[in-house]
């Protein structure tokens, strides 16, 4: 999926994702929901359904949504 389709793919409720953290580690969140999407910014906040942790993710670091590769 192209990164421009990211908001549409994540607004439908629960999804899984993988992204590259600032330290280079690939992080996988198996079940999460988007709590906010900053369309003029470059981030989105996601909440893990398992732990309740909320993470701010830079959108261009997302490499996979629901087992589908995300590209620029």
Short mmCIF file of N, CA and C in Angstrom, two decimals, residues 5-71:
data_model
loop_
_atom_site.label_atom_id
_atom_site.label_comp_id
_atom_site.label_asym_id
_atom_site.label_seq_id
_atom_site.Cartn_x
_atom_site.Cartn_y
_atom_site.Cartn_z
N UNK A 5 -2.31 6.08 1.56
CA UNK A 5 -3.51 5.33 1.95
C UNK A 5 -3.51 4.95 3.43
N UNK A 6 -2.48 5.39 4.15
CA UNK A 6 -2.29 4.99 5.54
C UNK A 6 -3.46 5.39 6.44
N UNK A 7 -3.90 6.62 6.35
CA UNK A 7 -4.98 7.07 7.22
C UNK A 7 -6.25 6.27 6.98
N UNK A 8 -6.58 6.02 5.73
CA UNK A 8 -7.78 5.24 5.40
C UNK A 8 -7.68 3.82 5.97
N UNK A 9 -6.50 3.23 5.91
CA UNK A 9 -6.30 1.85 6.38
C UNK A 9 -6.35 1.75 7.91
N UNK A 10 -6.01 2.81 8.61
CA UNK A 10 -5.94 2.74 10.07
C UNK A 10 -7.18 3.32 10.76
N UNK A 11 -8.07 3.95 10.05
CA UNK A 11 -9.24 4.55 10.69
C UNK A 11 -10.38 3.56 10.87
N UNK A 12 -10.23 2.35 10.35
CA UNK A 12 -11.30 1.35 10.41
C UNK A 12 -11.28 0.52 11.68
N UNK A 13 -10.48 0.89 12.66
CA UNK A 13 -10.44 0.14 13.92
C UNK A 13 -9.09 -0.54 14.12
N UNK A 14 -9.14 -1.75 14.60
CA UNK A 14 -7.93 -2.47 15.00
C UNK A 14 -7.10 -2.91 13.78
N UNK A 15 -5.77 -2.82 13.94
CA UNK A 15 -4.84 -3.24 12.88
C UNK A 15 -3.53 -3.65 13.52
N UNK A 16 -2.65 -4.26 12.73
CA UNK A 16 -1.30 -4.59 13.18
C UNK A 16 -0.33 -3.72 12.39
N UNK A 17 0.83 -3.47 12.98
CA UNK A 17 1.81 -2.64 12.27
C UNK A 17 3.23 -2.98 12.67
N UNK A 18 4.15 -2.65 11.77
CA UNK A 18 5.59 -2.71 12.04
C UNK A 18 6.17 -1.38 11.60
N UNK A 19 7.09 -0.86 12.42
CA UNK A 19 7.76 0.39 12.08
C UNK A 19 9.18 0.35 12.60
N UNK A 20 10.00 1.25 12.11
CA UNK A 20 11.40 1.33 12.52
C UNK A 20 11.52 2.41 13.58
N UNK A 21 11.98 2.03 14.78
CA UNK A 21 12.15 2.97 15.89
C UNK A 21 13.39 3.84 15.66
N UNK A 22 13.54 4.88 16.46
CA UNK A 22 14.66 5.82 16.33
C UNK A 22 16.02 5.13 16.45
N UNK A 23 16.09 4.05 17.22
CA UNK A 23 17.35 3.34 17.39
C UNK A 23 17.61 2.30 16.30
N UNK A 24 16.70 2.20 15.31
CA UNK A 24 16.87 1.26 14.20
C UNK A 24 16.18 -0.07 14.40
N UNK A 25 15.64 -0.30 15.59
CA UNK A 25 14.95 -1.55 15.87
C UNK A 25 13.60 -1.58 15.16
N UNK A 26 13.25 -2.73 14.58
CA UNK A 26 11.94 -2.89 13.98
C UNK A 26 10.97 -3.33 15.09
N UNK A 27 9.93 -2.52 15.28
CA UNK A 27 8.95 -2.75 16.34
C UNK A 27 7.67 -3.27 15.71
N UNK A 28 7.13 -4.32 16.28
CA UNK A 28 5.86 -4.88 15.79
C UNK A 28 4.82 -4.73 16.88
N UNK A 29 3.67 -4.18 16.51
CA UNK A 29 2.53 -4.09 17.41
C UNK A 29 1.43 -4.94 16.78
N UNK A 30 1.15 -6.11 17.36
CA UNK A 30 0.22 -7.03 16.71
C UNK A 30 -1.24 -6.56 16.69
N UNK A 31 -1.66 -5.81 17.69
CA UNK A 31 -3.03 -5.30 17.74
C UNK A 31 -3.00 -3.87 18.29
N UNK A 32 -3.44 -2.91 17.50
CA UNK A 32 -3.45 -1.53 17.95
C UNK A 32 -4.56 -0.76 17.26
N UNK A 33 -4.83 0.43 17.77
CA UNK A 33 -5.79 1.34 17.17
C UNK A 33 -5.15 2.72 17.07
N UNK A 34 -5.55 3.49 16.10
CA UNK A 34 -5.04 4.84 15.93
C UNK A 34 -5.86 5.76 16.84
N UNK A 35 -5.18 6.49 17.73
CA UNK A 35 -5.89 7.42 18.61
C UNK A 35 -5.91 8.83 18.05
N UNK A 36 -4.91 9.19 17.25
CA UNK A 36 -4.91 10.49 16.57
C UNK A 36 -3.96 10.44 15.39
N UNK A 37 -4.30 11.22 14.39
CA UNK A 37 -3.54 11.27 13.15
C UNK A 37 -3.30 12.73 12.82
N UNK A 38 -2.05 13.13 12.79
CA UNK A 38 -1.70 14.53 12.55
C UNK A 38 -1.45 14.72 11.06
N UNK A 39 -2.49 15.08 10.32
CA UNK A 39 -2.41 15.15 8.87
C UNK A 39 -1.44 16.22 8.37
N UNK A 40 -1.32 17.34 9.09
CA UNK A 40 -0.37 18.37 8.67
C UNK A 40 1.01 18.11 9.24
N UNK A 41 1.08 17.27 10.24
CA UNK A 41 2.37 16.88 10.81
C UNK A 41 2.87 15.63 10.14
N UNK A 42 3.69 14.90 10.85
CA UNK A 42 4.22 13.67 10.25
C UNK A 42 4.10 12.48 11.17
N UNK A 43 3.26 12.60 12.19
CA UNK A 43 3.14 11.53 13.17
C UNK A 43 1.70 11.06 13.33
N UNK A 44 1.57 9.92 13.98
CA UNK A 44 0.27 9.42 14.41
C UNK A 44 0.47 8.73 15.75
N UNK A 45 -0.54 8.73 16.58
CA UNK A 45 -0.48 8.06 17.87
C UNK A 45 -1.26 6.76 17.76
N UNK A 46 -0.64 5.68 18.25
CA UNK A 46 -1.31 4.39 18.24
C UNK A 46 -1.31 3.82 19.65
N UNK A 47 -2.39 3.12 19.98
CA UNK A 47 -2.54 2.51 21.29
C UNK A 47 -2.53 1.00 21.13
N UNK A 48 -1.65 0.33 21.85
CA UNK A 48 -1.60 -1.12 21.83
C UNK A 48 -2.83 -1.67 22.55
N UNK A 49 -3.55 -2.59 21.92
CA UNK A 49 -4.73 -3.19 22.54
C UNK A 49 -4.35 -4.12 23.68
N UNK A 50 -3.15 -4.65 23.65
CA UNK A 50 -2.72 -5.60 24.68
C UNK A 50 -2.21 -4.90 25.93
N UNK A 51 -1.34 -3.91 25.77
CA UNK A 51 -0.72 -3.27 26.93
C UNK A 51 -1.35 -1.93 27.30
N UNK A 52 -2.07 -1.31 26.37
CA UNK A 52 -2.63 0.01 26.61
C UNK A 52 -1.63 1.14 26.40
N UNK A 53 -0.39 0.79 26.04
CA UNK A 53 0.66 1.78 25.80
C UNK A 53 0.31 2.60 24.55
N UNK A 54 0.53 3.91 24.64
CA UNK A 54 0.33 4.79 23.49
C UNK A 54 1.70 5.22 22.99
N UNK A 55 1.91 5.08 21.68
CA UNK A 55 3.19 5.45 21.07
C UNK A 55 2.98 6.44 19.96
N UNK A 56 3.87 7.40 19.87
CA UNK A 56 3.87 8.35 18.75
C UNK A 56 4.78 7.75 17.68
N UNK A 57 4.26 7.60 16.49
CA UNK A 57 5.00 6.96 15.40
C UNK A 57 5.13 7.95 14.24
N UNK A 58 6.34 8.13 13.76
CA UNK A 58 6.56 8.95 12.56
C UNK A 58 6.08 8.11 11.37
N UNK A 59 5.17 8.66 10.61
CA UNK A 59 4.51 7.88 9.55
C UNK A 59 5.46 7.29 8.53
N UNK A 60 6.51 8.01 8.15
CA UNK A 60 7.40 7.47 7.11
C UNK A 60 8.25 6.30 7.61
N UNK A 61 8.21 6.01 8.92
CA UNK A 61 8.95 4.86 9.44
C UNK A 61 8.12 3.58 9.44
N UNK A 62 6.83 3.69 9.08
CA UNK A 62 5.96 2.52 9.06
C UNK A 62 6.30 1.68 7.83
N UNK A 63 6.56 0.40 8.06
CA UNK A 63 6.94 -0.48 6.95
C UNK A 63 5.87 -1.52 6.63
N UNK A 64 4.88 -1.67 7.53
CA UNK A 64 3.86 -2.69 7.29
C UNK A 64 2.59 -2.39 8.08
N UNK A 65 1.45 -2.54 7.44
CA UNK A 65 0.14 -2.44 8.09
C UNK A 65 -0.65 -3.69 7.71
N UNK A 66 -1.14 -4.40 8.70
CA UNK A 66 -1.92 -5.64 8.47
C UNK A 66 -1.21 -6.59 7.49
N UNK A 67 0.06 -6.80 7.73
CA UNK A 67 0.90 -7.71 6.92
C UNK A 67 1.03 -7.26 5.46
N UNK A 68 0.74 -6.00 5.18
CA UNK A 68 0.90 -5.45 3.83
C UNK A 68 2.00 -4.39 3.86
N UNK A 69 2.98 -4.51 2.98
CA UNK A 69 4.09 -3.58 2.94
C UNK A 69 3.62 -2.17 2.61
N UNK A 70 4.20 -1.19 3.30
CA UNK A 70 3.91 0.23 3.04
C UNK A 70 5.12 0.81 2.33
N UNK A 71 4.87 1.54 1.24
CA UNK A 71 5.98 2.14 0.49
C UNK A 71 5.71 3.62 0.28
#
